[in-house]
Short mmCIF file of C-alpha atoms in Angstrom, two decimals:
data_model
loop_
_atom_site.label_atom_id
_atom_site.label_comp_id
_atom_site.label_asym_id
_atom_site.label_seq_id
_atom_site.Cartn_x
_atom_site.Cartn_y
_atom_site.Cartn_z
CA MET L 71 0.06 -0.22 0.08
CA MET L 72 1.50 3.33 -1.34
CA ARG L 73 1.87 5.87 1.97
CA GLN L 74 0.26 9.26 1.01
CA ASN L 75 2.33 12.36 1.94
CA ASN L 76 -0.12 15.06 3.24
CA ASN L 77 2.06 18.17 1.96
CA ALA L 78 1.98 16.87 -1.58
CA PRO L 79 -0.45 17.19 -4.04
CA SER L 80 -1.87 13.85 -5.34
CA ASP L 81 -4.09 15.72 -8.20
CA GLU L 82 -3.28 14.01 -11.66
CA SER L 83 -3.74 17.26 -12.97
CA TRP L 84 -0.96 18.73 -10.95
CA ILE L 85 1.60 16.05 -12.34
CA ASP L 86 0.28 16.80 -15.76
CA GLY L 87 1.03 20.19 -15.24
CA ILE L 88 4.63 19.41 -14.09
CA ILE L 89 5.08 16.95 -17.28
CA ASP L 90 3.79 19.63 -19.56
CA ASN L 91 6.09 22.11 -18.19
CA LEU L 92 9.18 19.76 -18.33
CA LEU L 93 8.42 18.68 -21.91
CA SER L 94 8.34 22.27 -22.81
CA ALA L 95 12.06 22.04 -23.46
CA ARG L 96 11.40 19.58 -26.30
CA ASN L 97 12.40 22.10 -28.99
CA LYS L 98 14.50 24.42 -27.44
CA LYS L 99 18.32 24.38 -27.40
CA PRO L 100 19.86 21.79 -25.30
CA GLY L 101 20.75 23.32 -21.87
CA THR L 102 17.80 25.70 -21.82
CA PRO L 103 16.51 25.79 -18.22
CA VAL L 104 12.92 24.60 -17.48
CA ASP L 105 11.46 26.55 -14.22
CA ILE L 106 10.30 24.42 -11.70
CA SER L 107 9.59 25.25 -8.25
CA VAL L 108 11.35 24.00 -5.37
CA GLN L 109 8.26 22.80 -3.69
CA ASP L 110 6.95 21.16 -6.91
CA ALA L 111 10.17 19.28 -7.43
CA THR L 112 10.14 18.05 -3.74
CA ASN L 113 6.89 16.99 -4.08
CA LEU L 114 7.33 15.39 -7.21
CA CYS L 115 10.17 13.52 -5.66
CA ASN L 116 8.63 12.23 -2.47
CA GLN L 117 5.58 10.96 -5.04
CA ALA L 118 8.29 9.33 -7.11
CA ARG L 119 9.80 7.49 -3.85
CA GLU L 120 6.69 6.22 -2.43
CA VAL L 121 5.57 4.67 -6.01
CA LEU L 122 9.41 3.14 -5.75
CA LEU L 123 9.19 1.90 -2.29
CA SER L 124 5.77 0.37 -2.99
CA GLN L 125 7.22 -1.73 -5.79
CA PRO L 126 8.96 -5.07 -5.28
CA MET L 127 12.83 -5.32 -5.58
CA LEU L 128 12.39 -7.67 -8.59
CA LEU L 129 10.18 -7.15 -11.34
CA GLU L 130 9.19 -9.63 -13.87
CA LEU L 131 8.58 -8.04 -17.06
CA GLY L 132 7.23 -9.25 -20.40
CA ALA L 133 8.14 -7.66 -23.74
CA PRO L 134 8.28 -5.64 -25.42
CA ILE L 135 10.76 -3.75 -23.34
CA LYS L 136 12.73 -0.76 -24.32
CA ILE L 137 16.10 -0.65 -22.87
CA CYS L 138 18.18 2.41 -22.81
CA GLY L 139 21.49 3.08 -21.81
CA ASP L 140 22.94 5.67 -19.27
CA ILE L 141 22.16 9.16 -20.62
CA HIS L 142 24.28 10.26 -17.70
CA GLY L 143 21.66 12.70 -16.54
CA GLN L 144 21.06 14.55 -19.62
CA TYR L 145 17.46 15.83 -20.05
CA THR L 146 17.96 16.37 -23.77
CA ASP L 147 19.16 12.70 -24.42
CA LEU L 148 16.16 11.36 -22.40
CA LEU L 149 13.62 13.65 -24.63
CA ARG L 150 15.42 12.31 -27.52
CA LEU L 151 14.96 8.74 -26.42
CA PHE L 152 11.12 9.57 -26.09
CA GLU L 153 11.24 11.21 -29.44
CA TYR L 154 12.41 7.89 -30.81
CA GLY L 155 10.55 5.47 -28.63
CA GLY L 156 7.50 6.82 -27.86
CA PHE L 157 6.63 9.35 -24.93
CA PRO L 158 5.57 7.03 -21.99
CA PRO L 159 1.79 7.90 -22.13
CA GLU L 160 1.83 7.18 -25.69
CA VAL L 161 3.39 3.82 -25.63
CA LEU L 162 1.43 2.56 -22.61
CA SER L 163 -1.21 1.54 -25.09
CA PHE L 164 1.32 -0.62 -26.90
CA ASN L 165 2.37 -2.05 -23.45
CA ALA L 166 5.72 -0.95 -23.96
CA LEU L 167 8.20 -0.46 -20.90
CA PHE L 168 11.43 1.36 -20.78
CA ILE L 169 14.34 0.14 -18.62
CA TYR L 170 17.00 2.80 -17.50
CA LEU L 171 20.38 1.90 -16.83
CA SER L 172 22.06 4.76 -15.10
CA LEU L 173 24.59 5.82 -12.54
CA TYR L 174 23.19 7.43 -9.35
CA PHE L 175 25.21 10.89 -9.11
CA PRO L 176 25.06 14.00 -11.17
CA GLU L 177 27.66 14.63 -13.89
CA SER L 178 27.43 17.87 -15.05
CA ILE L 179 25.22 21.34 -14.38
CA VAL L 180 22.54 20.12 -16.73
CA SER L 181 22.09 16.82 -14.77
CA ILE L 182 18.76 15.49 -13.70
CA HIS L 183 19.87 12.71 -11.37
#
């Protein structure tokens, strides 16, 4: 069961707004900042943490799966992968999953780790 953070919005429209804001960088020059408030970033991280903690350590997944190499925290590389493989809301209808192989530390000032 997922624990609910009382300080974080659970409204899907809030999350959709954050996603729309982050996707606004799609056609901009790499390295262009995307503004997100500290509170929104904190709430988003807290909600993602709760989702990850609610899942088992070992996932048995079926095909098709898109396996992506380390993007070194580069947001523009993540957007490019989505352009090639489809954005997650779009690929869910095809039951396609993404697995990201990544390091767990930032490597530059434009890192999203």
